[in-house]
CSV table of C-alpha atoms in Angstrom, one decimal:
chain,number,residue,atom,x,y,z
A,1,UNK,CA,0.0,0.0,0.0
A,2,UNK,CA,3.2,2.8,0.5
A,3,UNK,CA,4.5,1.6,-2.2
A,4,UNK,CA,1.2,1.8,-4.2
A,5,UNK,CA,0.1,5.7,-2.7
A,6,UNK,CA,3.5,7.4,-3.3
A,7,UNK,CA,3.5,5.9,-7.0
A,8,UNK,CA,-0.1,7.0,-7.2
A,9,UNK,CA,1.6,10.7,-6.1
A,10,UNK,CA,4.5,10.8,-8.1
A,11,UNK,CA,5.0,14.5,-7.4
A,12,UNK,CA,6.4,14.0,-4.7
A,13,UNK,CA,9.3,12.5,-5.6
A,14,UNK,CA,9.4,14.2,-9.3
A,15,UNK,CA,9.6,17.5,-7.8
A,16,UNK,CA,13.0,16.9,-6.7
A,17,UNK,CA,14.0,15.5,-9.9
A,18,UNK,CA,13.3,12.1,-11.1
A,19,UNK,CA,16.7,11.1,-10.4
A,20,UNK,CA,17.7,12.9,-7.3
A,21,UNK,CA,18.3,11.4,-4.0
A,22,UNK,CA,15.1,11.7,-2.8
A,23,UNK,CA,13.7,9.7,-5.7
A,24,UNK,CA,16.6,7.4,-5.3
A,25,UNK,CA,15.8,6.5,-2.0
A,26,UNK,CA,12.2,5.8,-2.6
A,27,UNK,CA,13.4,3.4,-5.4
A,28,UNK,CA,15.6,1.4,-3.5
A,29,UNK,CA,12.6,0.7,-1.2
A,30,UNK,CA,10.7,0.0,-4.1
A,31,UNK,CA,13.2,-2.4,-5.9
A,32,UNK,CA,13.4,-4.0,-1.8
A,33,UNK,CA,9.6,-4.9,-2.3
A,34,UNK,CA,9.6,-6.0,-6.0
A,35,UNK,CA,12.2,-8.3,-4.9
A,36,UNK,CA,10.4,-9.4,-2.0
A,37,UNK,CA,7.0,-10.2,-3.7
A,38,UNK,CA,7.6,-10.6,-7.4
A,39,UNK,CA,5.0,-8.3,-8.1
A,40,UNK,CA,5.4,-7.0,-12.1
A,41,UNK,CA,4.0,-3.7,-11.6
A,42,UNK,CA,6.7,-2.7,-9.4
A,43,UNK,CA,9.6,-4.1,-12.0
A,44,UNK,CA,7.5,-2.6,-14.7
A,45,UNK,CA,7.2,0.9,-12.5
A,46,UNK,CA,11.0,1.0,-12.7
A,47,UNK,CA,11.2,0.4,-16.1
A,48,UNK,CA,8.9,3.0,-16.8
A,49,UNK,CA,11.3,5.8,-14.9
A,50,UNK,CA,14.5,4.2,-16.3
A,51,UNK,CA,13.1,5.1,-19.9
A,52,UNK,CA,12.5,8.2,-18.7
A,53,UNK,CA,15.4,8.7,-17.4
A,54,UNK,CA,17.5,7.4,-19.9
A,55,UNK,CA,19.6,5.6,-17.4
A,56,UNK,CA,21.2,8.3,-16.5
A,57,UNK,CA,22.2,9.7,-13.1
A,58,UNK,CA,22.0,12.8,-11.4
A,59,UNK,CA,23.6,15.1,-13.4
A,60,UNK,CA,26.3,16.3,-10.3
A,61,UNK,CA,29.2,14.6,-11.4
A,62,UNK,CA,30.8,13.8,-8.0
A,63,UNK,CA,27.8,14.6,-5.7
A,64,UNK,CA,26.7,11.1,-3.9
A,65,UNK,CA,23.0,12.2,-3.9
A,66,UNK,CA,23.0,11.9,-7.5
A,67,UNK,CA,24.1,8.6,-7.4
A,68,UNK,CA,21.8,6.9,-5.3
A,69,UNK,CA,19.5,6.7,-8.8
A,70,UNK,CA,22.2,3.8,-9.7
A,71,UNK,CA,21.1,1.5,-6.8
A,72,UNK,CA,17.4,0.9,-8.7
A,73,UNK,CA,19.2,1.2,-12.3
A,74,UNK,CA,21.6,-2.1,-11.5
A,75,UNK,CA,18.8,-3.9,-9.5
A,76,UNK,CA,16.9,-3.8,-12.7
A,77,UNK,CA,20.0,-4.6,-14.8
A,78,UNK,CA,20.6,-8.0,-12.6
A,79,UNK,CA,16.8,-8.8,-13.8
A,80,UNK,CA,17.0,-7.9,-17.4
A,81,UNK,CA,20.5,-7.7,-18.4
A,82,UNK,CA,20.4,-4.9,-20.3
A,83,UNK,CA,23.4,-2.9,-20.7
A,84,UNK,CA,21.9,0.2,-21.3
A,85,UNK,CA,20.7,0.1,-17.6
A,86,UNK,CA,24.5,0.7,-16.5
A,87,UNK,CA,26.1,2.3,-19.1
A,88,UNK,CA,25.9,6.3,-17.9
A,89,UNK,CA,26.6,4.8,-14.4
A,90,UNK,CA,29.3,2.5,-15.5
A,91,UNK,CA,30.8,5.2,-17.1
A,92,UNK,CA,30.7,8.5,-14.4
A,93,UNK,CA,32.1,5.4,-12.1
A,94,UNK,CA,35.1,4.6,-14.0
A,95,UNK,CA,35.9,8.3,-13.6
A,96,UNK,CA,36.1,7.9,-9.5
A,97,UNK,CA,38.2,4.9,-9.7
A,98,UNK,CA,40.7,7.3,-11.3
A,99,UNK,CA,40.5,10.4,-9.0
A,100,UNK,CA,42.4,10.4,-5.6
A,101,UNK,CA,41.2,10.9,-2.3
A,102,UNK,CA,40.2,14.3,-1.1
A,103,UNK,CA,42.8,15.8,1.4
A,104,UNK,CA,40.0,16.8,3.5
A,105,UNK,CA,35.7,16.2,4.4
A,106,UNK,CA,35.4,19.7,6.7
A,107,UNK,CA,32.3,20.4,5.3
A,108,UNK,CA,30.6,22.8,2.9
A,109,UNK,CA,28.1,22.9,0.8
A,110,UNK,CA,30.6,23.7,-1.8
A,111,UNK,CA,32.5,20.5,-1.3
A,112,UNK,CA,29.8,17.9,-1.4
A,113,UNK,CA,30.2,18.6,-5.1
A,114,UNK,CA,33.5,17.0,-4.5
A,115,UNK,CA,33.7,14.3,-1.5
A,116,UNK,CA,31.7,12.7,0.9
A,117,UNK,CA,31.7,15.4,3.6
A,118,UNK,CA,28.7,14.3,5.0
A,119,UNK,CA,27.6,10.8,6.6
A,120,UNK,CA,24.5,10.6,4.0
A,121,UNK,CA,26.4,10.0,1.3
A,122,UNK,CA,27.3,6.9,2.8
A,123,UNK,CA,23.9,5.6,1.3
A,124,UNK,CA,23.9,7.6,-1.8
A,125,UNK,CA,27.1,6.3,-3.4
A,126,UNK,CA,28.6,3.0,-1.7
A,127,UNK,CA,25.7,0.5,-2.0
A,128,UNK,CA,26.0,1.4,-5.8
A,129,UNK,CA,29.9,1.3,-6.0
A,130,UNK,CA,29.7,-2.4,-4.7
A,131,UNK,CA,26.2,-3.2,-6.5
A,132,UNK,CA,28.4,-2.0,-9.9
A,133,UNK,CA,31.3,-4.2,-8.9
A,134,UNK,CA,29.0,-6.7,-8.9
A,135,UNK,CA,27.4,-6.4,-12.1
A,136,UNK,CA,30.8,-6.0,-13.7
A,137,UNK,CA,32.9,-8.4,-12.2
A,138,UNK,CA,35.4,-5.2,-11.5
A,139,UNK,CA,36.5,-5.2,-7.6
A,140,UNK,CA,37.9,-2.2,-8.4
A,141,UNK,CA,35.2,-0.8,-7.4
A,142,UNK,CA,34.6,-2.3,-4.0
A,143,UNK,CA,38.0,-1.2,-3.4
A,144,UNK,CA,37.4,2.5,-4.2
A,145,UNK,CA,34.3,2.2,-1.6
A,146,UNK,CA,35.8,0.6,0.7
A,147,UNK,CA,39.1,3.4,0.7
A,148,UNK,CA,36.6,6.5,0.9
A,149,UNK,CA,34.0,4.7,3.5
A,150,UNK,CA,36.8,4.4,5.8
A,151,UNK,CA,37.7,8.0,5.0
A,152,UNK,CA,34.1,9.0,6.2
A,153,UNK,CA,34.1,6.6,9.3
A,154,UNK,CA,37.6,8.3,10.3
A,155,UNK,CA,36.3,11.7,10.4
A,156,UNK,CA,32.8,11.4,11.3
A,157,UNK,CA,32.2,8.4,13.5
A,158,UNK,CA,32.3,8.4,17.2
A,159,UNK,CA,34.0,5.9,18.8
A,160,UNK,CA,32.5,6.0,22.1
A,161,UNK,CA,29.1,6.4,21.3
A,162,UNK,CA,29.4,4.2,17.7
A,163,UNK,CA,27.5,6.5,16.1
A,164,UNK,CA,27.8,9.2,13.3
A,165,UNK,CA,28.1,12.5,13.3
A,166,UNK,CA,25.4,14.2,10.2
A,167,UNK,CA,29.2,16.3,9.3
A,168,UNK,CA,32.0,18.3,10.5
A,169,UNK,CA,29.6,20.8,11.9
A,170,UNK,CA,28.0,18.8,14.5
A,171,UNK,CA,31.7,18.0,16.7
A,172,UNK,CA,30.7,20.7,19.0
A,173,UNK,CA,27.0,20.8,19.3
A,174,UNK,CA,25.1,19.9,21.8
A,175,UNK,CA,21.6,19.3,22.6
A,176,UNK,CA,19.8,20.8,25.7
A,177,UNK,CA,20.6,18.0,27.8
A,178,UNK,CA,24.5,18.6,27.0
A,179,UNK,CA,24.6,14.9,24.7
A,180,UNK,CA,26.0,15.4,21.2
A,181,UNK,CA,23.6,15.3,18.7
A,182,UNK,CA,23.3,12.2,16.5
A,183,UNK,CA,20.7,12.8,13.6
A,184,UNK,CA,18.4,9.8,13.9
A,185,UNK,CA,18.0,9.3,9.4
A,186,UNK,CA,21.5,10.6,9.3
A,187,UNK,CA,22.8,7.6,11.2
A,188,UNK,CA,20.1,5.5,9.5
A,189,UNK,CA,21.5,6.3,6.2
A,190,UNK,CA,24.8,4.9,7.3
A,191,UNK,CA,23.1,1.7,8.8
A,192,UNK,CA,21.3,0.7,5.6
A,193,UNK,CA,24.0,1.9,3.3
A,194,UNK,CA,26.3,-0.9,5.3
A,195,UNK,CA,23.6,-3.2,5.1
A,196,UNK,CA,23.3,-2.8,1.2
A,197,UNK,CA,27.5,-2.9,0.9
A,198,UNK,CA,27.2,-6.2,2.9
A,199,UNK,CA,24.4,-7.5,0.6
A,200,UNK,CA,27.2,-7.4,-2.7
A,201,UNK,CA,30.7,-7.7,-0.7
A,202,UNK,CA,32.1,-10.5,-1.1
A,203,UNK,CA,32.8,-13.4,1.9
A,204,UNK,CA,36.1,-13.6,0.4
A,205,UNK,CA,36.7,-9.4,0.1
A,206,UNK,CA,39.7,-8.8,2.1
A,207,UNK,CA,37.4,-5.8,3.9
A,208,UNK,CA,34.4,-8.5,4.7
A,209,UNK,CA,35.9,-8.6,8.2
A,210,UNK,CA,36.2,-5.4,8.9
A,211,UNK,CA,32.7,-4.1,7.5
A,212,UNK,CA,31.0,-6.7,9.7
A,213,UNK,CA,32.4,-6.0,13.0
A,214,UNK,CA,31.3,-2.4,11.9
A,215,UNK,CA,27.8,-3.6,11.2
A,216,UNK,CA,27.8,-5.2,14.5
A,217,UNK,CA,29.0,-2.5,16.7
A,218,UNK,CA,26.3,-0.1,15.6
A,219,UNK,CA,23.6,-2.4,15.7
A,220,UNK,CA,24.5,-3.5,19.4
A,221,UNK,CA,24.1,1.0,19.9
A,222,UNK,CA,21.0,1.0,18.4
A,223,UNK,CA,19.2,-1.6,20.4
A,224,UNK,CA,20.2,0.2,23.6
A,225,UNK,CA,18.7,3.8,22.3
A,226,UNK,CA,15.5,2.3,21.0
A,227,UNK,CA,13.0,4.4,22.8
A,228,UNK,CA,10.1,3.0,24.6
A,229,UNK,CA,7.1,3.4,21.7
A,230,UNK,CA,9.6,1.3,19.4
A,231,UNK,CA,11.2,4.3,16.8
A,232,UNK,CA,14.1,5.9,17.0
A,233,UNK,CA,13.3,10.0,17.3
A,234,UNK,CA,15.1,12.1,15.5
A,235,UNK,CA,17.6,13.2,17.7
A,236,UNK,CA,19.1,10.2,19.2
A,237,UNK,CA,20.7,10.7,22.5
A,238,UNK,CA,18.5,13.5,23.6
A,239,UNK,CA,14.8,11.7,22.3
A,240,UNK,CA,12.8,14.6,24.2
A,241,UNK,CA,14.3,17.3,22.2
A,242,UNK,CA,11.9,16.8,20.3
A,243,UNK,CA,9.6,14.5,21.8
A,244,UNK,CA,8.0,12.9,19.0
A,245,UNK,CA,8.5,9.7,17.1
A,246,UNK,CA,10.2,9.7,13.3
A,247,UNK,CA,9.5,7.3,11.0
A,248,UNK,CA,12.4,7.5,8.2
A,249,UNK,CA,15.5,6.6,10.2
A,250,UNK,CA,13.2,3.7,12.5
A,251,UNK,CA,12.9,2.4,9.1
A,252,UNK,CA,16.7,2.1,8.0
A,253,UNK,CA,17.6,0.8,11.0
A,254,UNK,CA,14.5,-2.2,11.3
A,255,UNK,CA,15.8,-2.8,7.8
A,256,UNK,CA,19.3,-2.8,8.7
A,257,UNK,CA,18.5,-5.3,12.1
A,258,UNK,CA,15.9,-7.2,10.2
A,259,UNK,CA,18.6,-8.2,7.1
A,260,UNK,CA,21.6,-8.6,9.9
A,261,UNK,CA,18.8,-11.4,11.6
A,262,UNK,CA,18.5,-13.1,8.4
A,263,UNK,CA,22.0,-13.3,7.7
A,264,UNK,CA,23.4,-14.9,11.2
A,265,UNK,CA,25.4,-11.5,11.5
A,266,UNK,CA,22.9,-10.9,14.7
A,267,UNK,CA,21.8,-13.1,17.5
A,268,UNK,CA,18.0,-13.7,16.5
A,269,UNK,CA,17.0,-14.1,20.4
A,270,UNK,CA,18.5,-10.6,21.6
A,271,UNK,CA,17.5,-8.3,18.0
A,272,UNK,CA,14.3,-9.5,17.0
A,273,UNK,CA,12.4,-8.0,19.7
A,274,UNK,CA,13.9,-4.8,18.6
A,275,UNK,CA,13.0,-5.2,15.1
A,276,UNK,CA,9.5,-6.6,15.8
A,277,UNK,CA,8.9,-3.7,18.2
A,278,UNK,CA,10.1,-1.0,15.6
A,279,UNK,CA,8.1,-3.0,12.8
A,280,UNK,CA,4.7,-2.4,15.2
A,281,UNK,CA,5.6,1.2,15.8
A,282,UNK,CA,6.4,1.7,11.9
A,283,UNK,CA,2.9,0.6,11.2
A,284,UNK,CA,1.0,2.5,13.4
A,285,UNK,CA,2.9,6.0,11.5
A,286,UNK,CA,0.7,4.5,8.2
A,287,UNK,CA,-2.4,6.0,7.3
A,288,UNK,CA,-5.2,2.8,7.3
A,289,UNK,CA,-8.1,4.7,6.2
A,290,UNK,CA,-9.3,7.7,4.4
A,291,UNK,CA,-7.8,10.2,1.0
A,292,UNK,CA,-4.4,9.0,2.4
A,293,UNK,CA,-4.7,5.3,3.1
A,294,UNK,CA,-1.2,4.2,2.6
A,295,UNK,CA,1.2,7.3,3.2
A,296,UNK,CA,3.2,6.5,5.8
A,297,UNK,CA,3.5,9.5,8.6
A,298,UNK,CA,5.8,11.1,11.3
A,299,UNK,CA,8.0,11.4,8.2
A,300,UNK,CA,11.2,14.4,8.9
A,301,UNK,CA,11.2,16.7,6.4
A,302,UNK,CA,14.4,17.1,4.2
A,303,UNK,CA,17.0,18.9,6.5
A,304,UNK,CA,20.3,17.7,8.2
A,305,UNK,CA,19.1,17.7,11.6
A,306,UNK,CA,17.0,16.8,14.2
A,307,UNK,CA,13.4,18.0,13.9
A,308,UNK,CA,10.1,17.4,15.1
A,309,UNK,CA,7.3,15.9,12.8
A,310,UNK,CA,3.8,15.0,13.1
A,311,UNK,CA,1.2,12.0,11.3
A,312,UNK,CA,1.2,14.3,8.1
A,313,UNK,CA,4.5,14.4,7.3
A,314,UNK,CA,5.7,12.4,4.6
A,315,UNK,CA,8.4,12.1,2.1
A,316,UNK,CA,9.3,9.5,-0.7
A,317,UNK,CA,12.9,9.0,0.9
A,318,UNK,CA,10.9,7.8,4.4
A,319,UNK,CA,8.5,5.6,2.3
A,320,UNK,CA,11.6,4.2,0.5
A,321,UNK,CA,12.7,2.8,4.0
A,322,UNK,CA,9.5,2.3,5.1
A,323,UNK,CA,9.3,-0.4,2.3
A,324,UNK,CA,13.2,-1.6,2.9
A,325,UNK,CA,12.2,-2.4,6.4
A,326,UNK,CA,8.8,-3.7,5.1
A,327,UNK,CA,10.3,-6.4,2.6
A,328,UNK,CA,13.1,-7.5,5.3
A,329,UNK,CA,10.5,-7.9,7.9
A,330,UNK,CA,8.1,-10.0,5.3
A,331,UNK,CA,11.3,-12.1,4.0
């Protein structure tokens, strides 16, 4: 039914560009449930906005946000084998493996034309890096994602509280009850951008290792700051300020729990109370009845940091992990 209403609204991701992130992100959720049901409107849905699109990714050459458009691109291409699919992607990729690292990720808006400089990207650009290594049989590529994830983690993860910071800004912020502030989607970007690089790195990668005690540390964080009506608010250490559940980073991280359950990366008997309680709590922000039956609420709006929200806010990116979480819940 998300998946269904925010197709039936299409302007609400179009707005932002058909292959912007925010489009992007609601695809990968959509791609999650095609896979998980075989239904063939949802392949044929993508197929429709690849034509559309020509293939072709955001038109920021290094920005990660136009990237994420890639993800739904090579999903299709491992169904239909069309080369088309990858081509534009294949080739603004080839151009990365080529360009050394950037000296530094202090951000500015400036520079996310240039780097990762912000822990979002971490969503946008490495799940498709490793999905295209895949696809081409080029670990090249998993290497390049792997040199400039660990770039990102080095700057911007915390060690003591194994959680990210949203970017550079955020070191010396504090929230009102003198906690550093930990964007609730910011951090769920990076949990379901590892779980989509674990999905395509190989056992045998020489990082495997390392990416999975990763995975594992932040998952056993998030289990401890689930709050007590089973989401994650927005701002994680501080949950009162604001007081209010958020449906778009619960999602990423039930997905992200949900898919490490399935795997044997997580014990089943101590995460899948966690994920069942955030899959209940993730329900009840989706409208059942009435001109919205569908939309899923309690949606942040597009920003960088924590915010409050309410039942009527919405946005394609939340549905998008709305549905991830959905399909690893059904599977």
């Amino acid at each position: 039914a998300a998946a269904d209403w925010q197709l039936n609204h299409e302007d609400g991701f179009a707005r932002h560009g058909m292959t912007g992130w925010v489009a992007g992100a609601f695809y990968t959720g959509l791609a999650a449930v095609a896979d998980a049901t075989e239904d063939p409107r949802y392949f044929d849905a993508m197929r429709r906005i690849g034509e559309r699109t020509g293939w072709e990714l955001g038109p920021r050459e290094w920005h990660a946000d136009d990237h994420t458009v890639g993800q739904m691109y090579l999903f299709m291409y491992a169904r239909d084998r069309r080369p088309e699919m990858i081509a534009p992607t294949r080739e603004r990729f080839e151009k990365l493996l080529e360009a050394e690292l950037p000296e530094t990720l202090e951000f500015s808006n400036a520079r996310t034309n240039e780097a990762w400089v912000w822990c979002d990207a971490l969503y946008m650009a490495p799940p498709t890096l490793a999905m295209l290594a895949e696809a081409t049989g080029d670990p090249a590529y998993f290497d390049a994602m792997a040199e400039r994830w660990w770039q990102v983690t080095d700057l911007l993860y915390d060690e003591e509280e194994h959680l990210y910071f949203r970017d550079s800004r955020f070191f010396d912020q504090r929230s009102p009850t003198g906690t550093k502030i930990f964007w609730s989607r910011g951090n769920g970007w990076v949990f379901a951008g590892l779980t989509r690089v674990l999905r395509h790195l190989p056992l045998e990668h020489p990082q495997r290792a390392r990416f999975e005690a990763h995975y594992r540390e932040i998952a056993a964080r998030l289990i401890q700051i689930q709050t007590d009506d089973g989401t994650w608010h927005s701002n994680l250490l501080a949950p009162k300020h604001p007081d209010v559940r958020e449906a778009s980073g619960t999602g990423f991280f039930v997905y992200g729990l949900a898919w490490g359950i399935r795997q044997g990366l997580l014990d089943r008997a101590t995460y899948l109370p966690h994920v069942r309680r955030g899959w209940e709590a993730l329900a009840e922000c989706q409208h059942d009845d009435g001109p919205n039956a569908g939309m899923v609420g309690w949606i942040q709006r597009i920003g960088d940091a924590p915010e409050s929200t309410n039942r009527e806010g919405t946005g394609p990116y939340g549905i998008g992990s709305f549905l991830l979480a959905a399909s690893e819940v059904y599977k």
